[in-house]
Short mmCIF file of C-alpha atoms in Angstrom, two decimals:
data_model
loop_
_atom_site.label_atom_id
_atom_site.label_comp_id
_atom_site.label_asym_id
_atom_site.label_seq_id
_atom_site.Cartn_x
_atom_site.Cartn_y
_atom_site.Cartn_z
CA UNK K 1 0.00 0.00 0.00
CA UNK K 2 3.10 2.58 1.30
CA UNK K 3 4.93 1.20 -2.10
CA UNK K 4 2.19 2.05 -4.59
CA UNK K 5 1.50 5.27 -2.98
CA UNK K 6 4.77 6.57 -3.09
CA UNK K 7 5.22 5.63 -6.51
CA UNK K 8 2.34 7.66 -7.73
CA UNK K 9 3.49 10.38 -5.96
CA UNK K 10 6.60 9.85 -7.48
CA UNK K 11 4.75 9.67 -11.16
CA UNK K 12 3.45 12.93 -9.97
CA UNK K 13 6.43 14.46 -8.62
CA UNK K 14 8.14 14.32 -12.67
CA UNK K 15 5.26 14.94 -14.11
CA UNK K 16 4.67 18.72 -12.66
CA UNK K 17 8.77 18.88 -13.18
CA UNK K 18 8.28 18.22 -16.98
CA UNK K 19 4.91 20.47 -17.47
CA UNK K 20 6.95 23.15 -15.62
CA UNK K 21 10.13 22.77 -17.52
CA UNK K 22 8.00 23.22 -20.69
CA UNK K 23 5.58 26.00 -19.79
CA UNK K 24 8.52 28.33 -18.71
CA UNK K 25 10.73 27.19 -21.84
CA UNK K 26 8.46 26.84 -24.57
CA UNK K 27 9.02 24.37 -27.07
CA UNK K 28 11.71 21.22 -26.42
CA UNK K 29 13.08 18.29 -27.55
CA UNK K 30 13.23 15.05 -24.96
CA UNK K 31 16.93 15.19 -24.45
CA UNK K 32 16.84 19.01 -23.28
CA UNK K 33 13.97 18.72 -20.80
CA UNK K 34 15.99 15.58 -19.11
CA UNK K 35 18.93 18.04 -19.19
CA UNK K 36 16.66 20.73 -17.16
CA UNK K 37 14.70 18.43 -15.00
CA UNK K 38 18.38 16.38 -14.35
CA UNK K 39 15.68 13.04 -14.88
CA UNK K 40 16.84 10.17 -16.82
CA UNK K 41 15.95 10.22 -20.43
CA UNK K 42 14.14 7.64 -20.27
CA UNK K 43 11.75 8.64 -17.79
CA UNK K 44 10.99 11.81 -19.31
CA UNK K 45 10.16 10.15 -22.49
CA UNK K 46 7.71 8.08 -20.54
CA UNK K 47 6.35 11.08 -18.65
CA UNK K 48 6.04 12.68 -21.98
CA UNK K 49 3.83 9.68 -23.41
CA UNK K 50 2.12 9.94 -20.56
CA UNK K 51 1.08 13.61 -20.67
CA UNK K 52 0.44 13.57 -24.56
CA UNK K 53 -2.26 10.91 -24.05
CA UNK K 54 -3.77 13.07 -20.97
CA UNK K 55 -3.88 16.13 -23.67
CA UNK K 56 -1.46 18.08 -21.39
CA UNK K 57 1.31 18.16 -24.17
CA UNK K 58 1.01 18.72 -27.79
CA UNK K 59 3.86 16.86 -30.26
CA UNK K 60 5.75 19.25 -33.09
CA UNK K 61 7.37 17.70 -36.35
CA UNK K 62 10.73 17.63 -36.00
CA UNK K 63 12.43 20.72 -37.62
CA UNK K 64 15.10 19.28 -40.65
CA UNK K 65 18.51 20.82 -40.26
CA UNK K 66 21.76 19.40 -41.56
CA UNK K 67 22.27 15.54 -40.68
CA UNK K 68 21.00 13.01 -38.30
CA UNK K 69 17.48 12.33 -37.46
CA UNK K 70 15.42 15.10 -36.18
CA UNK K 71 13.94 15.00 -33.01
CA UNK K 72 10.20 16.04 -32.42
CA UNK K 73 9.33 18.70 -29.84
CA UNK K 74 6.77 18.96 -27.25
CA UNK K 75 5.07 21.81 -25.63
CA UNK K 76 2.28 22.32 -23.61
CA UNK K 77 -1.10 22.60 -24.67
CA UNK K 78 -1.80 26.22 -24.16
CA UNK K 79 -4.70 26.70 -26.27
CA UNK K 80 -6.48 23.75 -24.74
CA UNK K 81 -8.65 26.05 -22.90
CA UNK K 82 -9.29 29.58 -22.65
CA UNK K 83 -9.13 32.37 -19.95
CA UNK K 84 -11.30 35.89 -19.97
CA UNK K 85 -10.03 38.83 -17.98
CA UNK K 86 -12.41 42.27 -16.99
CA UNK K 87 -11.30 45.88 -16.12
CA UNK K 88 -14.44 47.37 -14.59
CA UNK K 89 -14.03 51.22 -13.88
CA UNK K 90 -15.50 54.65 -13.91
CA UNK K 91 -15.03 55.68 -17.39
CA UNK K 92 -14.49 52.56 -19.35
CA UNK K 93 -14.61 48.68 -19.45
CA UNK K 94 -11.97 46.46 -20.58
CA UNK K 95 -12.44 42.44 -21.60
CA UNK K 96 -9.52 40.60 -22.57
CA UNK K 97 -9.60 36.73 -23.70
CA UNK K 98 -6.39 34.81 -23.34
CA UNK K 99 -4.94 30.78 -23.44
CA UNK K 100 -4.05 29.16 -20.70
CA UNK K 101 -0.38 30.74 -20.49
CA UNK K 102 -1.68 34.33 -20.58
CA UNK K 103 -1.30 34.92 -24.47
CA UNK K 104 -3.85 37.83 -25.65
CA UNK K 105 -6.32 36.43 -27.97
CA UNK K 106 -8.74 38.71 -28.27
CA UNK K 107 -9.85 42.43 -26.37
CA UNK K 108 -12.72 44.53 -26.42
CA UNK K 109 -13.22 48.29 -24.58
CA UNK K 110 -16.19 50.14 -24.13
CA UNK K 111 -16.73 53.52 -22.77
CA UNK K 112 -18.79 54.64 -19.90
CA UNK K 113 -19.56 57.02 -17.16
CA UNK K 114 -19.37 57.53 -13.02
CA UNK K 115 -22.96 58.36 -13.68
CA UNK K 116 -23.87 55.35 -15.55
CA UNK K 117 -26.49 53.22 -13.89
CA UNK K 118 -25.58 50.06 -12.76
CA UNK K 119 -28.21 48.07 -15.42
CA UNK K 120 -26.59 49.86 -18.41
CA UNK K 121 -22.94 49.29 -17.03
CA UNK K 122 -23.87 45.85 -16.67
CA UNK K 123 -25.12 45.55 -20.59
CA UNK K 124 -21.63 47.17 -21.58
CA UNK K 125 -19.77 44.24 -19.79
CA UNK K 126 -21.66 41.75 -21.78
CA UNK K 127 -21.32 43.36 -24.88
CA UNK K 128 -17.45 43.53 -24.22
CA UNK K 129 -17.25 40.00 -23.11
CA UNK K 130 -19.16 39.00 -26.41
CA UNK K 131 -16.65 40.83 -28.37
CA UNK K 132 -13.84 39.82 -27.43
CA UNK K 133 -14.57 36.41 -27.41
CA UNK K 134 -15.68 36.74 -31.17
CA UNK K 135 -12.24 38.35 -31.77
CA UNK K 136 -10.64 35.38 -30.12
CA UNK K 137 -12.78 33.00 -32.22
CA UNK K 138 -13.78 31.52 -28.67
CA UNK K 139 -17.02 30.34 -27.29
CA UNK K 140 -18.43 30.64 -23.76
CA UNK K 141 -18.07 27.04 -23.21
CA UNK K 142 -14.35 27.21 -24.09
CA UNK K 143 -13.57 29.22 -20.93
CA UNK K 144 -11.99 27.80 -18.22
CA UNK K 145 -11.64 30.29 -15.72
CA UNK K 146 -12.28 34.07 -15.45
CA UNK K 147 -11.79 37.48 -13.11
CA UNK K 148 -13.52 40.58 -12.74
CA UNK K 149 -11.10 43.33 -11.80
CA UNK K 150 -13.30 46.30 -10.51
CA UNK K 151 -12.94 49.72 -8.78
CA UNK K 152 -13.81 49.45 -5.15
CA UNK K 153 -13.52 47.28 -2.36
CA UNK K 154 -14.21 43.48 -3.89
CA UNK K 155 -15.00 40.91 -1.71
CA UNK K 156 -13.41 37.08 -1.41
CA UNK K 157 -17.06 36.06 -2.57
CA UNK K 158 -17.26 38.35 -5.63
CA UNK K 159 -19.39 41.11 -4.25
CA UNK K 160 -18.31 44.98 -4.38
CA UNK K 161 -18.85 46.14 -0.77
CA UNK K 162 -18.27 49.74 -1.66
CA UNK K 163 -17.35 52.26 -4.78
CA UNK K 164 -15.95 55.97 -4.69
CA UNK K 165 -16.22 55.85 -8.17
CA UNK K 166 -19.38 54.18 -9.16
CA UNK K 167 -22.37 55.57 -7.10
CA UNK K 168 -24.63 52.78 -7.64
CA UNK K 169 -22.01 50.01 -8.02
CA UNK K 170 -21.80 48.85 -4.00
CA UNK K 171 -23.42 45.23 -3.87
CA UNK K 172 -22.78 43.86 -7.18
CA UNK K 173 -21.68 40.51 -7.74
CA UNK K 174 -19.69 39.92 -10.10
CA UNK K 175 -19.03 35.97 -9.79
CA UNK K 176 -22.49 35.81 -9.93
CA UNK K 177 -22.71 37.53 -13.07
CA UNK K 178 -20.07 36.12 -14.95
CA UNK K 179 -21.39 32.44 -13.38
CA UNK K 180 -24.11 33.26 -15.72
CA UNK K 181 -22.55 33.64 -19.25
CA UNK K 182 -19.81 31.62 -18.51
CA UNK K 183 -21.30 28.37 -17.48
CA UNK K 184 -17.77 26.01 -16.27
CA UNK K 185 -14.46 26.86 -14.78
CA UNK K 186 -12.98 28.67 -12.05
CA UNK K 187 -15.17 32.21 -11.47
CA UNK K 188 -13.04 35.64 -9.31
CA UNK K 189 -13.13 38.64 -8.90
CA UNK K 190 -11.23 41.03 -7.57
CA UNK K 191 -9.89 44.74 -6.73
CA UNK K 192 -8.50 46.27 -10.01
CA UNK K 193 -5.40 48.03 -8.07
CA UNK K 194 -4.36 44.02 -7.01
CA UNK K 195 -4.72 42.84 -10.67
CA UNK K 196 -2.47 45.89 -11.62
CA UNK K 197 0.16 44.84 -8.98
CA UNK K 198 0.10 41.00 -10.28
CA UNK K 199 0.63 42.06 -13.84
CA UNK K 200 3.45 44.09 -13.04
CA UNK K 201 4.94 41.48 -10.79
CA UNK K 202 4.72 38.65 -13.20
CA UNK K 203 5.10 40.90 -16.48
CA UNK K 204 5.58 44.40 -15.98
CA UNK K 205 8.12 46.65 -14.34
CA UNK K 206 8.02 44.51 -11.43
CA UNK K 207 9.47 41.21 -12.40
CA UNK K 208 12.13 39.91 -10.05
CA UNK K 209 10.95 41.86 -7.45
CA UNK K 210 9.90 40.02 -4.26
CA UNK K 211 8.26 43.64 -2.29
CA UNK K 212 6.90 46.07 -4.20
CA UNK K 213 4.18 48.96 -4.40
CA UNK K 214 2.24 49.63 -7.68
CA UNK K 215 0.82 52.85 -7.68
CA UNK K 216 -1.99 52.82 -10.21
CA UNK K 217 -2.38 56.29 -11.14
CA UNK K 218 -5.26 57.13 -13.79
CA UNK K 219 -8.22 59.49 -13.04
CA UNK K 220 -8.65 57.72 -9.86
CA UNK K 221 -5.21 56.70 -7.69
CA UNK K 222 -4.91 53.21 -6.27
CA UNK K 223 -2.32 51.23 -4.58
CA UNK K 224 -1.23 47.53 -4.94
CA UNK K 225 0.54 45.71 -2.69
CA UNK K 226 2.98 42.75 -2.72
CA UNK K 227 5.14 41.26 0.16
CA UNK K 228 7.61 37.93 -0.27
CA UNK K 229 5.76 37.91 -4.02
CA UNK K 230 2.15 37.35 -2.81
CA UNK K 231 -0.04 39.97 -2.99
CA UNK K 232 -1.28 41.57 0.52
CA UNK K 233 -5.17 41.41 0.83
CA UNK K 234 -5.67 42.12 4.06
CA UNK K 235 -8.39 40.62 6.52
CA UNK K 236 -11.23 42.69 5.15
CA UNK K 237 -9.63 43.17 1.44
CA UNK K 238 -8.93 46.53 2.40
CA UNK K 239 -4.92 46.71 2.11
CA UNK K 240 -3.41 49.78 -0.24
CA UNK K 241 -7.20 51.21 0.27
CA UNK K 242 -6.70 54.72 0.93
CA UNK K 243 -9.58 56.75 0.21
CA UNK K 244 -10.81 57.48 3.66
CA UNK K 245 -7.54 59.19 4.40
CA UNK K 246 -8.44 62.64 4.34
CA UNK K 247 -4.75 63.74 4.18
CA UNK K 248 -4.28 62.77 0.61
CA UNK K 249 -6.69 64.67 -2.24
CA UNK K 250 -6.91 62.67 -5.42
CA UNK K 251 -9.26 64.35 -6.82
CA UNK K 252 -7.88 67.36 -4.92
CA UNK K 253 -4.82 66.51 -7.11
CA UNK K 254 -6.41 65.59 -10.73
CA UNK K 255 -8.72 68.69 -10.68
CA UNK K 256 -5.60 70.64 -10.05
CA UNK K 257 -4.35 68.89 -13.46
CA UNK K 258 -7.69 69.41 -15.13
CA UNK K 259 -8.01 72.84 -14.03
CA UNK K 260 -4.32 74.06 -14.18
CA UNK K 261 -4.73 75.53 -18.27
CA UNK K 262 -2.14 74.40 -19.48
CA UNK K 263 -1.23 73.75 -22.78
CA UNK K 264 0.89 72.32 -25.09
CA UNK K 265 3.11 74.24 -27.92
CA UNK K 266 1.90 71.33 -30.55
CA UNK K 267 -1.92 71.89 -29.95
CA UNK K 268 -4.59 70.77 -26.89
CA UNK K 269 -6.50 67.76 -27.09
CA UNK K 270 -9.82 66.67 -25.07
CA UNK K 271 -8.07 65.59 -22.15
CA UNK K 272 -7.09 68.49 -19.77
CA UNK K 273 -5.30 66.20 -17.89
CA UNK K 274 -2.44 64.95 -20.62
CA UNK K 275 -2.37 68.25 -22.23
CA UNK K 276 -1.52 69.44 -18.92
CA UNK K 277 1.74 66.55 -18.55
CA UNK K 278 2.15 67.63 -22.25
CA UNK K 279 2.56 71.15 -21.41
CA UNK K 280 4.88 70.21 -18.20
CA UNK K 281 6.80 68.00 -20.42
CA UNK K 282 7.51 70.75 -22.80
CA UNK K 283 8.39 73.03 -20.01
CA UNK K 284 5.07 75.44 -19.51
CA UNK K 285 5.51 76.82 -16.18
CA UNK K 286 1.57 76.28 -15.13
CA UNK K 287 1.79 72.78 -16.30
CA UNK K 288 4.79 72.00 -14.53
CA UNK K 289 3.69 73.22 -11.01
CA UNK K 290 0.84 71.11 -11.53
CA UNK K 291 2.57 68.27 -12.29
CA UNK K 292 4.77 68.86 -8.61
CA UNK K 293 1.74 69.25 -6.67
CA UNK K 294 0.09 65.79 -8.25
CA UNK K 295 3.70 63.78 -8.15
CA UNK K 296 3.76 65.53 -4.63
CA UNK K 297 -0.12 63.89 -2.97
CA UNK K 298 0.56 60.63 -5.01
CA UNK K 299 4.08 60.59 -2.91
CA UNK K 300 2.31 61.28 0.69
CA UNK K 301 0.46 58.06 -0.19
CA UNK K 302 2.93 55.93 -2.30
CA UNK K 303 6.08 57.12 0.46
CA UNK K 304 4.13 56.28 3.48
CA UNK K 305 3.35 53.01 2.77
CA UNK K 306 6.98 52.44 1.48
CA UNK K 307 8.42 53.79 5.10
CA UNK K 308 6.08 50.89 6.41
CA UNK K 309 6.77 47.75 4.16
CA UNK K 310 10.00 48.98 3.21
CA UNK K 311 9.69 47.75 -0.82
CA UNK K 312 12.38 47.23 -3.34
CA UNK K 313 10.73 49.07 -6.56
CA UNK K 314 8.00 51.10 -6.65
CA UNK K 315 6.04 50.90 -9.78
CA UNK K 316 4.31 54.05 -11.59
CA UNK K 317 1.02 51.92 -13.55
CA UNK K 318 -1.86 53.16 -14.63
CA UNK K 319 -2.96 55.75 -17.30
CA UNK K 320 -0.65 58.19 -16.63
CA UNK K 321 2.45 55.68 -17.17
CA UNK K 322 2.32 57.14 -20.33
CA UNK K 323 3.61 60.33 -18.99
CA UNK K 324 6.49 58.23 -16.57
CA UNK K 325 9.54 60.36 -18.04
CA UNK K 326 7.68 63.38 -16.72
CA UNK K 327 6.52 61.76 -13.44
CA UNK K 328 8.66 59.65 -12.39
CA UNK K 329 11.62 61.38 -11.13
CA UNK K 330 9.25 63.57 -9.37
CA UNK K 331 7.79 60.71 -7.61
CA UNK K 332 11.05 59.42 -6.65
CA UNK K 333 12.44 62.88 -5.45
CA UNK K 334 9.26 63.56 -3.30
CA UNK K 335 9.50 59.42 -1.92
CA UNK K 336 12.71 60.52 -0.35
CA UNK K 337 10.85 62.44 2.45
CA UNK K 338 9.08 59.96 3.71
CA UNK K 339 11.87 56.97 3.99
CA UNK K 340 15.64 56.46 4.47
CA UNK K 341 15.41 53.94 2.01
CA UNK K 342 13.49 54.94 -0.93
CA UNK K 343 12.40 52.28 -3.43
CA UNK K 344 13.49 52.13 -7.05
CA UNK K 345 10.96 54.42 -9.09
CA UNK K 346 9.67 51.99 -12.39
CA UNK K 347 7.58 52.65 -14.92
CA UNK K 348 5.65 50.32 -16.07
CA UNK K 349 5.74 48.99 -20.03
CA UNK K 350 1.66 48.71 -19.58
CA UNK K 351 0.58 51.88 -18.05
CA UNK K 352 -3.26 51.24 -18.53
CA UNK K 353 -3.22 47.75 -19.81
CA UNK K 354 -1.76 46.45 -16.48
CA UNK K 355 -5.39 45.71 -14.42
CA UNK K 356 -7.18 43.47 -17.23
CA UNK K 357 -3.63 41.98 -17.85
CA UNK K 358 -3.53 41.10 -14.18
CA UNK K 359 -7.04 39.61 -14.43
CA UNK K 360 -6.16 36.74 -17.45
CA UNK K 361 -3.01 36.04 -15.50
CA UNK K 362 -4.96 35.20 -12.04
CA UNK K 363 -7.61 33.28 -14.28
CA UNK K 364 -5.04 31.05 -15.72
CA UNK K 365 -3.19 30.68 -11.88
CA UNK K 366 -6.53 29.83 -10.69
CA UNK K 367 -7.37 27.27 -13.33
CA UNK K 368 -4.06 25.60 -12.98
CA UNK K 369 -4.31 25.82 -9.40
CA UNK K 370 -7.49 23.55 -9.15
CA UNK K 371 -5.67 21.10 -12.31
CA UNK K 372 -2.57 20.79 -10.20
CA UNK K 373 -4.32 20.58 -6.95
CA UNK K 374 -7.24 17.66 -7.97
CA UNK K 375 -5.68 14.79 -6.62
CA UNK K 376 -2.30 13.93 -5.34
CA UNK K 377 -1.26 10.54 -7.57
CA UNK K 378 -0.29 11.42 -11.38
CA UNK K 379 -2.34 14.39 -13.04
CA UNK K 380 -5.63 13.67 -14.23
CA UNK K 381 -6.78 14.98 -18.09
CA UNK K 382 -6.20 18.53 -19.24
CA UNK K 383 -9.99 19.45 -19.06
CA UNK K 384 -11.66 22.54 -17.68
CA UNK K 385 -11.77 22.13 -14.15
CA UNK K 386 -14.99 21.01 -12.00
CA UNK K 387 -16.27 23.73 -9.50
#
């Protein structure tokens, strides 16, 4: 009994070594994933059998260069299932449909309003989620898992308990709504501020970084939090929540953008707020001071909670990423007052893309989570998971 247990645990032990080796490598032949796992070649071959007939692995013809005989490659099975992401804010919604490794399929963005009501927001999320899956060539049945990123306080359980930016948006739930179009696999939702800090921790500005703080700084300002690489939650789902701090004006600070008219040499736009980092950036004195007294609230936030968890990098996401040359060295000037040891100011490479991104990536963690986690003998068929 002790024998036969240990050797499927055993059976399972190589098998999540091979899936791993070829998920973070891509594409290999046999002899290099028994040079990376250090397993006998012929185990991995039979591991390799193995997972091909469970539809974890996919087989490659063997590419023809020079002489010998070719060997055939294996990779995993990425587009075995699919993954659908959501950016739920103020002023727009975002849907993103990706494979099982995080690959963008298909998107879809829609525009809305704080004033909104909550029936017709609704009615734009399912008209993004039905467009991006038709831009992804995808069906609701082939999605495996899926998060709702939103603005606001999300629950564990999917609900919004409350919503600066949304008036009506408190007591939504979004895991009930998406449990609705998308009947199977693994249903979330969560804080869009947390998404942004997993995207840049896993692909953004943040990679390699153990702590960090993502400021997520858009028309609204957030804060994301992550500590020994796991994000921070805290017991309510309140940590990096700052908008009952009366000391810090957001708005305070945007509407001093917004208001500050400013303008840029090559011509103003609609949005007050980049012509006014447009203006700074070109050197306009009006634009400029605004652009100090914004960098200067989003540091009272940003270097307080640095002089508590004591980060490596801090991470400038959000909207206004675009405008990181201007802000950043601000930000990391104005840091310096609050903490001996100021982080490393980043920009990050998806400014506004970095919440929905976050969203597809814990989607596909949470469907390989219940995969890996069915079970502890050798790993069962690569299906969407039961809930």
């Amino acid at each position: 009994m002790g024998n036969g247990a240990d050797l499927n645990q055993l059976r399972r032990i190589n098998e999540l070594a091979v899936l791993s080796t070829l998920r973070e490598a891509g594409e290999l032949r046999l002899a290099e994933v028994a040079e990376r796992t250090g397993l006998a070649r012929a185990s991995v071959g039979e591991v390799v059998r193995e997972l091909l007939g469970r539809g974890w692995l996919a087989e490659h013809p063997p590419v023809v260069s020079g002489r010998g005989r070719p060997a055939h490659q294996y990779a995993f099975r990425a587009d075995a299932g699919k993954v659908l992401g959501l950016d739920i804010g103020a002023h727009s919604v975002r849907a993103v449909v990706a494979d099982l490794d995080g690959t963008v399929l298909g998107s879809a963005r829609r525009a809305t309003t704080p004033e909104l009501s909550r029936r017709r927001r609704l009615t734009a999320i399912d008209k993004a989620i039905q467009q991006c899956l038709h831009e992804a060539g995808a069906s609701p049945t082939e999605v495996w898992g899926a998060v709702a990123g939103s603005t606001g306080t999300v629950h564990e359980n999917g609900q919004v308990v409350l919503s600066a930016a949304i008036a009506d948006w408190a007591g939504v739930d979004l895991v009930a709504f998406l449990r609705e179009r998308l009947p199977q696999g693994v249903i979330a939702a969560q804080n869009d501020s947390r998404l942004c800090a997993l995207a840049e921790h896993r692909r953004g500005a943040g990679r390699g970084a153990g702590d960090l703080v993502v400021l997520q700084a858009g028309r609204r300002t957030g804060l994301g939090l992550m500590v020994g690489g796991r994000q921070l939650r805290g017991f309510n789902s309140c940590a990096g929540d700052l908008s009952l701090l009366r000391t810090l004006h957001w708005e305070e600070a945007i509407g001093h953008l917004q208001h500050s008219g400013a303008a840029p040499a090559t011509g103003a736009t609609a949005d007050p707020v980049a012509d006014t980092l447009n203006a700074a950036t070109e050197g306009v004195r009006k634009g400029l001071d605004a652009a100090k007294r914004y960098a200067r609230d989003m540091a009272a936030a940003a270097g307080t909670v640095c002089a508590i968890i004591d980060p490596e990098v801090l991470v400038l996401s959000g909207s206004l990423a675009d405008h990181g040359e201007l802000l950043a060295p601000m930000l990391q000037a104005e840091i310096s007052a609050y903490t001996r040891h100021p982080p490393q100011v980043r920009v990050s490479p998806l400014a506004g893309d970095s919440p929905v991104l976050g969203a597809v990536t814990l989607a596909a963690d949470n469907v390989e989570a219940a995969l890996l986690n069915a079970g502890s003998g050798p790993l069962g068929r690569l299906e969407c998971p039961a809930v």
